[in-house]
Coordinates of C-alpha atoms and ligand atoms in Angstrom, one line a residue:
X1 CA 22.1 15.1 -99.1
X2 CA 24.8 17.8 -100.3
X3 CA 23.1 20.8 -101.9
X4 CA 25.5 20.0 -104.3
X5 CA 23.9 16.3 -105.5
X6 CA 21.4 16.7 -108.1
X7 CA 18.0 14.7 -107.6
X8 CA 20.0 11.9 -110.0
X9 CA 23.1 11.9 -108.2
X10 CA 21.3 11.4 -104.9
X11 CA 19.8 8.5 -106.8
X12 CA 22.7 7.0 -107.9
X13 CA 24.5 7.6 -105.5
X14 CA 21.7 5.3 -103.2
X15 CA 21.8 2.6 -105.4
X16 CA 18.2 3.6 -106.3
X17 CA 19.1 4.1 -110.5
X18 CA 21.1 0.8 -110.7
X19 CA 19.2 -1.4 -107.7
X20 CA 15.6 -0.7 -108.4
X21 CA 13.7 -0.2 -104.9
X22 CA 11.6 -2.8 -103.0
X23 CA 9.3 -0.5 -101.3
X24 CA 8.8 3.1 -101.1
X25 CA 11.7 5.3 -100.8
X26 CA 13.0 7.1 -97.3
X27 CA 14.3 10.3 -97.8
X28 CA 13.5 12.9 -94.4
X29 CA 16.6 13.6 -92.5
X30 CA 19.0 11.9 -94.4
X31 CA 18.0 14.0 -97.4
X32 CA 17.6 17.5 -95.7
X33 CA 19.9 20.3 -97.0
X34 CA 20.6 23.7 -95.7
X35 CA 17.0 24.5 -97.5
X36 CA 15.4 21.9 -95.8
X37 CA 17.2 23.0 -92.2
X38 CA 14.3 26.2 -92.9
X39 CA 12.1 23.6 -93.1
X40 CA 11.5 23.4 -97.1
X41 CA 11.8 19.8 -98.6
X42 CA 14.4 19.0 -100.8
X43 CA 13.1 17.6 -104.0
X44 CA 11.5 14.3 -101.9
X45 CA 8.3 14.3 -104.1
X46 CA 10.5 14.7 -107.2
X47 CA 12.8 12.0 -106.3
X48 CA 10.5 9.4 -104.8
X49 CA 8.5 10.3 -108.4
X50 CA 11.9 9.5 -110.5
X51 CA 12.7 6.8 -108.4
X52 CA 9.2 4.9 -109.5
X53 CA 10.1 5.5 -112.9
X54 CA 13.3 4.0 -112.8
X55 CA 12.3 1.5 -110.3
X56 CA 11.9 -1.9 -112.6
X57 CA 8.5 -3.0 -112.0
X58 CA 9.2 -6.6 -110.8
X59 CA 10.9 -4.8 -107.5
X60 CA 8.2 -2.9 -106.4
X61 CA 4.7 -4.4 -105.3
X62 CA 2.1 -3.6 -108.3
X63 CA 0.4 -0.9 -106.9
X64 CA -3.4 -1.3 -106.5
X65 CA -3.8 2.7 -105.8
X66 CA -1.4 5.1 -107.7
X67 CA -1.5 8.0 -105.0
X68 CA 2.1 9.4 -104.9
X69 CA 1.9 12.0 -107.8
X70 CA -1.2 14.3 -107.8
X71 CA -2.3 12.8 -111.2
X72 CA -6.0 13.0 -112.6
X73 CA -7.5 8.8 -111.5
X74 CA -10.1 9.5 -114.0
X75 CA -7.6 9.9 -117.4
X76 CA -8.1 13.0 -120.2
X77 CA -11.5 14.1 -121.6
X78 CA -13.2 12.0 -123.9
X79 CA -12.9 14.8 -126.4
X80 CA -8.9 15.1 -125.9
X81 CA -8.7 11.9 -126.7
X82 CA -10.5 12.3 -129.9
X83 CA -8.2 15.4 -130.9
X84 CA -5.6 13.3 -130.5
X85 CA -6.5 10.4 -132.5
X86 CA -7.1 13.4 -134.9
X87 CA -3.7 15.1 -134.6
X88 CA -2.1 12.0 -135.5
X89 CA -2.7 12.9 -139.4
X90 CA -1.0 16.4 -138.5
X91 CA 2.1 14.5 -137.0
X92 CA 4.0 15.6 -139.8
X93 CA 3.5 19.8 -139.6
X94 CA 4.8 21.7 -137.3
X95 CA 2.5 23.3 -135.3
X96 CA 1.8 27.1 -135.6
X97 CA -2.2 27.8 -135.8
X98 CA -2.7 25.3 -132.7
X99 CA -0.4 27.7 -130.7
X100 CA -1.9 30.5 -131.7
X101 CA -5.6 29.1 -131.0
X102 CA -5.0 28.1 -127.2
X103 CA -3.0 31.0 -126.8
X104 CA -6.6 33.3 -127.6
X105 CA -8.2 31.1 -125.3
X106 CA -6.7 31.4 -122.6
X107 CA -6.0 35.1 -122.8
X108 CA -9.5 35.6 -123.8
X109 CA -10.6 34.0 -120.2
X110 CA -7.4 35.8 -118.7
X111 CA -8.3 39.2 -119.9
X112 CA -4.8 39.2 -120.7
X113 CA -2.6 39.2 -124.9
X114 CA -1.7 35.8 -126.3
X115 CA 1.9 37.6 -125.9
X116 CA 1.6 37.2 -122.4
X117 CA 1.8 33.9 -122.7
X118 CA 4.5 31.0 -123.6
X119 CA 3.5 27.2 -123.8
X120 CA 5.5 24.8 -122.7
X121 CA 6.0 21.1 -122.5
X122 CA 4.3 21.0 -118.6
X123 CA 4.9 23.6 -115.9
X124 CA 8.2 22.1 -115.1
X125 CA 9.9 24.0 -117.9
X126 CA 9.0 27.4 -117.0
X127 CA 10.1 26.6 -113.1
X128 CA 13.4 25.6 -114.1
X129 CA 13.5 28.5 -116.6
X130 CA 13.2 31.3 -113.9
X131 CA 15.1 29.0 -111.4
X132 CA 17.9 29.0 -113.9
X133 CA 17.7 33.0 -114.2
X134 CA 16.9 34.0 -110.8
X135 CA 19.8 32.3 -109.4
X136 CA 22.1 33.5 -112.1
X137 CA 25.1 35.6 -110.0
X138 CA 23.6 34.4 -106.9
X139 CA 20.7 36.2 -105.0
X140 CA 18.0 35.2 -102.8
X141 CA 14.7 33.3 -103.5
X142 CA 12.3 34.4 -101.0
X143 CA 9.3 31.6 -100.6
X144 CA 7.6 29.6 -97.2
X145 CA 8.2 26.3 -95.8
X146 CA 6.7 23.5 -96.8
X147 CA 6.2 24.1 -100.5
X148 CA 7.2 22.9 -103.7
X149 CA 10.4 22.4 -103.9
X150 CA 11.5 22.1 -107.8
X151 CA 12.2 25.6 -108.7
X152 CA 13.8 26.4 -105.4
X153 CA 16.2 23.4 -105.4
X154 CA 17.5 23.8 -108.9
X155 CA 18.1 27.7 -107.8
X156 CA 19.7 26.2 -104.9
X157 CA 21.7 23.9 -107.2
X158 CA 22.9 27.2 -109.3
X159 CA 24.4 29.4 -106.6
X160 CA 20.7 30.9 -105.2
X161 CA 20.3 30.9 -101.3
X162 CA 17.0 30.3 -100.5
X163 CA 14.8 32.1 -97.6
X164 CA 11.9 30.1 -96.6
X165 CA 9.4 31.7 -93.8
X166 CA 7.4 29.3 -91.5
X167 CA 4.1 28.9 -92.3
X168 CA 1.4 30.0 -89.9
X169 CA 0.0 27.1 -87.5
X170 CA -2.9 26.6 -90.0
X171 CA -0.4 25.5 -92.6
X172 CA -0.7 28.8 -94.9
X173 CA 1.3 31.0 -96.0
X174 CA 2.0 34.1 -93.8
X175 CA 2.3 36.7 -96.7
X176 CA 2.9 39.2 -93.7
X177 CA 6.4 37.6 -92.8
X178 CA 7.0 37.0 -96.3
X179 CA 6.7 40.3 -96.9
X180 CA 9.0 41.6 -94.6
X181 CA 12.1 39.5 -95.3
X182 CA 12.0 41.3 -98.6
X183 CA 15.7 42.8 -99.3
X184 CA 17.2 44.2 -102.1
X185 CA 18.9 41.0 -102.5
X186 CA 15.7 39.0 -103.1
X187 CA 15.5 38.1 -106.8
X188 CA 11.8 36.2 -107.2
X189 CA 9.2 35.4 -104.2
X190 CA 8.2 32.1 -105.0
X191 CA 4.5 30.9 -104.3
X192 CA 2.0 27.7 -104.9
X193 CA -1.8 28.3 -104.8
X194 CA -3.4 26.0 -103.6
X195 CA 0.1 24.9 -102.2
X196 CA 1.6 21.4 -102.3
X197 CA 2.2 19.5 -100.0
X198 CA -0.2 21.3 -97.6
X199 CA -3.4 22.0 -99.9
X200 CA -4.2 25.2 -98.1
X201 CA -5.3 28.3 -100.0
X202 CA -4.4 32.3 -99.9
X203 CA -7.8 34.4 -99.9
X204 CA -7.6 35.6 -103.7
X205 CA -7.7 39.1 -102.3
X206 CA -4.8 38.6 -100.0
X207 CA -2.7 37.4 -103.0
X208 CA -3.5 40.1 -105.3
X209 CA -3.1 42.7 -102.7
X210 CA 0.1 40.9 -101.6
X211 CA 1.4 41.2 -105.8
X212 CA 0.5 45.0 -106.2
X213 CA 2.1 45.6 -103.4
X214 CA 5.6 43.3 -104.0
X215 CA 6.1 42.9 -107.5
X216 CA 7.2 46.5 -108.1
X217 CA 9.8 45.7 -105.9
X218 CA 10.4 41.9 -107.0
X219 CA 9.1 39.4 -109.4
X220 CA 6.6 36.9 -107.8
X221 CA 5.8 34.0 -109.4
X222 CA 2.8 32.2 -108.5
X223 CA 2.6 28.8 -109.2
X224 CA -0.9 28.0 -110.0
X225 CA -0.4 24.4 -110.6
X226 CA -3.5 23.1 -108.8
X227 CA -5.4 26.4 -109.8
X228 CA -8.5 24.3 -111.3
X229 CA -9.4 22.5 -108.5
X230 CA -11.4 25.5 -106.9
X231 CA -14.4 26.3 -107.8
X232 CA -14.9 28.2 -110.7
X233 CA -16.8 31.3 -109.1
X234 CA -14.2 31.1 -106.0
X235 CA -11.0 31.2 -108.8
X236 CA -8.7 33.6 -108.1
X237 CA -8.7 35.8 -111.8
X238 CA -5.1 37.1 -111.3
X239 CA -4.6 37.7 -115.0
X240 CA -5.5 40.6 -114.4
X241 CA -2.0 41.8 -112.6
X242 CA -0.4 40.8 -115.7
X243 CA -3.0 42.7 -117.8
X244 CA -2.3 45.4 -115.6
X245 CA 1.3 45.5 -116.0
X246 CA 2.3 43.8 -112.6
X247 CA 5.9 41.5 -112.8
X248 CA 4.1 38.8 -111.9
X249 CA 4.9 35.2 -113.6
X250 CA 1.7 32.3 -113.2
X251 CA 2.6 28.9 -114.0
X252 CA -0.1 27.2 -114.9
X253 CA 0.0 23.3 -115.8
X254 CA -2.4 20.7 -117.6
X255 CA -1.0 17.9 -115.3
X256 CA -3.7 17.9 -112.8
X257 CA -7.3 18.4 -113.6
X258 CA -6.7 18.0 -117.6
X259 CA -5.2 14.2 -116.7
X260 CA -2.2 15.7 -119.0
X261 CA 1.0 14.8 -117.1
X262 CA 2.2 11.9 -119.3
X263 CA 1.0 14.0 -122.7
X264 CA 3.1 17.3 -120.9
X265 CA 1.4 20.9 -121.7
X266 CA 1.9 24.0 -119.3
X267 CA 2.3 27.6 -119.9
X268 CA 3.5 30.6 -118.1
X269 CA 1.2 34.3 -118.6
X270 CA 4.3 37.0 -118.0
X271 CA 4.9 40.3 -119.1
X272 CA 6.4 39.7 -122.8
X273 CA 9.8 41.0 -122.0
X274 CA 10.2 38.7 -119.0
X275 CA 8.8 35.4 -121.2
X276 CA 11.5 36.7 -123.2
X277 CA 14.3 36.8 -120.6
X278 CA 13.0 33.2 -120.1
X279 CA 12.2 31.2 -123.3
X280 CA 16.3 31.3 -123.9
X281 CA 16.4 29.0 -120.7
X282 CA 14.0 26.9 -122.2
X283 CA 13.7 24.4 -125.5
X284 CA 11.2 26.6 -127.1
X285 CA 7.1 26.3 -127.7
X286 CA 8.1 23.7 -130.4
X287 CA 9.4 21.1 -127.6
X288 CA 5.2 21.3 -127.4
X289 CA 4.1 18.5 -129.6
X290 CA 1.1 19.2 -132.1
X291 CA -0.6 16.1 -130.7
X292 CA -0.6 17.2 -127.0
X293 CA -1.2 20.7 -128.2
X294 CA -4.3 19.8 -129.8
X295 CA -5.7 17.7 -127.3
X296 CA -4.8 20.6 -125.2
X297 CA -7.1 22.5 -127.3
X298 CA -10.0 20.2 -126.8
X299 CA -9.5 19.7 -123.1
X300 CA -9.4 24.0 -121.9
X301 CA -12.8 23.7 -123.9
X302 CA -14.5 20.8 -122.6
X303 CA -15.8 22.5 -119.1
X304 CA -18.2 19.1 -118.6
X305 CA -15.2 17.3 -117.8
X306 CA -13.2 19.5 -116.0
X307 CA -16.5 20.0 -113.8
X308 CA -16.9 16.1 -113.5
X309 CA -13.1 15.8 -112.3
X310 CA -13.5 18.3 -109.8
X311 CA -16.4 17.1 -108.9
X312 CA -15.1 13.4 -108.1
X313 CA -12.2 14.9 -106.6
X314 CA -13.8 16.8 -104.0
X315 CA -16.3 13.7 -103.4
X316 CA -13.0 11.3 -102.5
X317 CA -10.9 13.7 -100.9
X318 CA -14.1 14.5 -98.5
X319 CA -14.5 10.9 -97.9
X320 CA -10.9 10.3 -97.0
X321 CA -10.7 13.5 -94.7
X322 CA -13.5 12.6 -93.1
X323 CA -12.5 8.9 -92.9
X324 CA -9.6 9.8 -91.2
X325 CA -10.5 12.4 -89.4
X326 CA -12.8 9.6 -87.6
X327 CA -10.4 7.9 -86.8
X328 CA -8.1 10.6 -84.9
X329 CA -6.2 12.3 -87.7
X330 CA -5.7 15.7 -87.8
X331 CA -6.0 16.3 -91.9
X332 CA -5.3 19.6 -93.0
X333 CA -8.2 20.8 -95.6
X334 CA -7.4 20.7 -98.8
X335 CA -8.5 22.7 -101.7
X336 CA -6.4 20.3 -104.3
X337 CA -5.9 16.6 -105.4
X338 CA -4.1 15.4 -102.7
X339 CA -4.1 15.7 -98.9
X340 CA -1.4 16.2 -96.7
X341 CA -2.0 14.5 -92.5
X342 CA 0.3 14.0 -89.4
X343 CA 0.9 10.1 -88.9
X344 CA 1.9 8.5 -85.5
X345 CA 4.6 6.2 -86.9
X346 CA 8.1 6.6 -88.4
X347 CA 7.9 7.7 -92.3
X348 CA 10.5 5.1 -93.4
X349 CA 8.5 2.3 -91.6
X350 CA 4.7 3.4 -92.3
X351 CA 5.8 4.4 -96.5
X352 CA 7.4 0.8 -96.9
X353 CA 4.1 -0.9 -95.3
X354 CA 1.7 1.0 -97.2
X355 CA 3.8 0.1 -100.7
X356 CA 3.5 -3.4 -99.6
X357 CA 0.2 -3.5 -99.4
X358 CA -0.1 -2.0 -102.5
X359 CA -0.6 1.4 -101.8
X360 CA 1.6 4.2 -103.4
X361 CA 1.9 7.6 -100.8
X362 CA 4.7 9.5 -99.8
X363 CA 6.0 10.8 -96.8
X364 CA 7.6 13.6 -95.6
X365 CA 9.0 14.9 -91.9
X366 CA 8.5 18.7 -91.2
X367 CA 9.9 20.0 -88.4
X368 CA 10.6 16.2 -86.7
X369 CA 6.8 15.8 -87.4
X370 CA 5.7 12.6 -90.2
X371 CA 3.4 13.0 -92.9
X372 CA 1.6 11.1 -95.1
X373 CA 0.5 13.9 -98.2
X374 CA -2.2 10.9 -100.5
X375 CA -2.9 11.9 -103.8
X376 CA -6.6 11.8 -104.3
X377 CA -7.5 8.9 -106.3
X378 CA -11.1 7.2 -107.5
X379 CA -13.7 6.5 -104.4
X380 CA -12.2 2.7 -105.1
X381 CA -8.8 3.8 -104.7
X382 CA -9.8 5.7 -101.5
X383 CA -11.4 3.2 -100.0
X384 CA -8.1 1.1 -100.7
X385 CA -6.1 3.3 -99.2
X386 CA -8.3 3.8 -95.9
X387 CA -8.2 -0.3 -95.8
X388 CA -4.4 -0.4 -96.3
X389 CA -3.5 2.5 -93.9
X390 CA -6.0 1.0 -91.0
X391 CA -4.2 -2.4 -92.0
X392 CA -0.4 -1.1 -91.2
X393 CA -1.5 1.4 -88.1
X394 CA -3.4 -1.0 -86.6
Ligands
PLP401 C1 3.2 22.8 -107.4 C2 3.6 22.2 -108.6 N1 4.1 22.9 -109.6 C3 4.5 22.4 -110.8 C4 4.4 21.1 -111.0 C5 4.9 20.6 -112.3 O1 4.0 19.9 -113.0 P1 4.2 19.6 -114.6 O2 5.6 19.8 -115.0 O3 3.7 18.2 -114.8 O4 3.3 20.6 -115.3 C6 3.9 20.2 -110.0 C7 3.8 18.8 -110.3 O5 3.3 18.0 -109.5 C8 3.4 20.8 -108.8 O6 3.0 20.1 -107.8

């Protein structure tokens, strides 16, 4: 795929927008850019995920087990869904106290001002924000291999070169090498924790010592996407660098253990001068609905649930690791909803199988190597999904 293509073109271009898809979609080689030759994925997630959505349903195999996106099996909080039902006689305001009322939540919990923060429609927004600036006149983006590709493609896309640094053999990041390919003509280090597709984690003291130390120099923004999957007394608290007045930008989503990523609600905790330099990138707070913002509100408070999501995540994602791991694979640990393993056959061929049994993955090649990266479902789905992939290895 051209660097040039957007995720859309690429689509179009494979007949996938106008022809609908039987199976799952094949992307590896035939999709790899000059990012991707430093072993970063180009937008594969992304485009397999668009490709579902435009994929009319009566060409693809109803899925029993949904396990391509990372989205929460179990739904939003009983109590969100109340607010919701609530907001609905608020439709007609716009919202202003509701923004200001998360807002002092989280920076309450963040030690941090409610003007370090801007909301946002999902996490999304505020990648392609400082995608969109930090390529701006061209410039590096300094990140590692096998990561989220969103933010670094749409840099790509607007002039940025992008410097990816192997991972270590562990599959985490190697902030050492990171740190020493810092030039003057990096722009923005770009980080997940816990990073996707691998699920592996920075020591919370490594990646605060690894900001103090780089962000004088150059922005980093940490994508903390997955952040509420640890523990809460293992968290990593790094508010605090922003409270402190580090350059630091975390993006934080309520796509994954809030079960909001159809409802769409993110936020970004900055310095206020650099939200500034971002919100014009961006549609504004107000693209925020008053519904999803108050549901929002409901959900950051309602700790029950978010313990009982994390909870049944770890107890299926243990399951499947170790289900696999008995049976010869060598699954990376994971400290998020998903879990990313080698597989022994072609990704094309074992993605198309496991769609036609019903089973919705994706697949990825790193370095000439498959993998299958599963979303963590319910136990049910799990156990699905350990039938379906003994089923097409054999
Ligand atoms: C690492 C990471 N960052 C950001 C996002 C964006 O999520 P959203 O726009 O739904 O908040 C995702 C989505 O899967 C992700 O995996």
């Amino acid at each position: 795929m051209s660097s040039q293509l957007t995720r859309r073109d690429w689509l179009r271009a494979s007949g996938l927008l106008t022809a609908g898809l039987t199976t799952g979609l094949r992307f590896s080689k035939a999709a790899t850019s000059t990012i991707a030759n430093q072993s970063v994925f180009v937008d594969e997630f992304s485009a397999l995920r668009d490709a579902k959505l435009v994929s009319p349903p009566d060409t693809m195999p109803k899925l029993r087990a949904r396990l391509f996106a990372n989205e929460n099996p179990l739904g939003i909080a009983p109590s969100a869904k109340e607010a919701l039902v609530k907001a609905a006689d608020s439709g007609n305001r716009y919202a202003w106290m509701e923004f200001a009322q998360l807002k002092q939540l989280i920076a309450t919990d963040e030690g941090i001002k409610p003007a370090n923060i801007m909301m946002s429609p999902g996490s999304s927004d505020i990648l392609m924000a400082a995608a969109s600036h930090f390529a701006k006149g061209g410039g590096t983006i300094l990140t590692s291999a096998m990561t989220y590709d969103d933010l670094l493609e749409r840099a790509q896309r607007q002039g940025a070169k992008i410097v990816a640094v192997p991972m270590t053999k562990d599959y985490k990041y190697d902030l050492n090498a990171i740190k020493a390919k810092i030039t003057p003509e990096v722009k923005l280090v770009y980080l997940v924790n816990p990073n996707n597709p691998t699920g592996t984690v920075v020591p919370a003291a490594d990646l605060e010592a690894f900001c103090r130390e780089v962000a004088p120099k150059v922005p980093v923004f940490l994508d903390e996407a997955y952040i509420d999957f640890y523990e809460p007394a293992e968290r990593p608290k790094l508010g605090k660098l922003v409270a402190d007045g580090q350059n630091v930008i975390l993006a934080r989503t309520f796509s994954k253990i809030h079960g909001f990523a159809g409802l769409r609600l993110g936020y970004a905790i900055a310095q206020p001068e650099m939200l500034k330099t971002l919100k014009p990138y961006t549609n504004g707070e107000f693209a925020v609905s008053i519904t999803t913002l108050m549901a929002g509100i409901a959900s950051y408070q309602d700790k029950e649930w978010q313990n009982h999501c994390r909870a049944e995540n770890a107890k299926a994602r243990d399951y499947t690791t170790k289900a696999l791991t008995a049976m010869g694979y060598e699954v990376i640990p994971s400290a998020a909803n998903f879990i990313l393993f080698p597989i022994r056959m072609k990704t094309k061929a074992f993605e198309n199988q496991m769609f036609a049994n019903g089973i919705g993955i994706q697949t990825r090649d790193f370095n000439g190597q498959p993998y299958c990266r599963v979303s963590v479902g319910t136990m049910d789905e799990m156990a699905m999904f350990m039938d379906g992939f003994k089923k097409v290895v054999g």
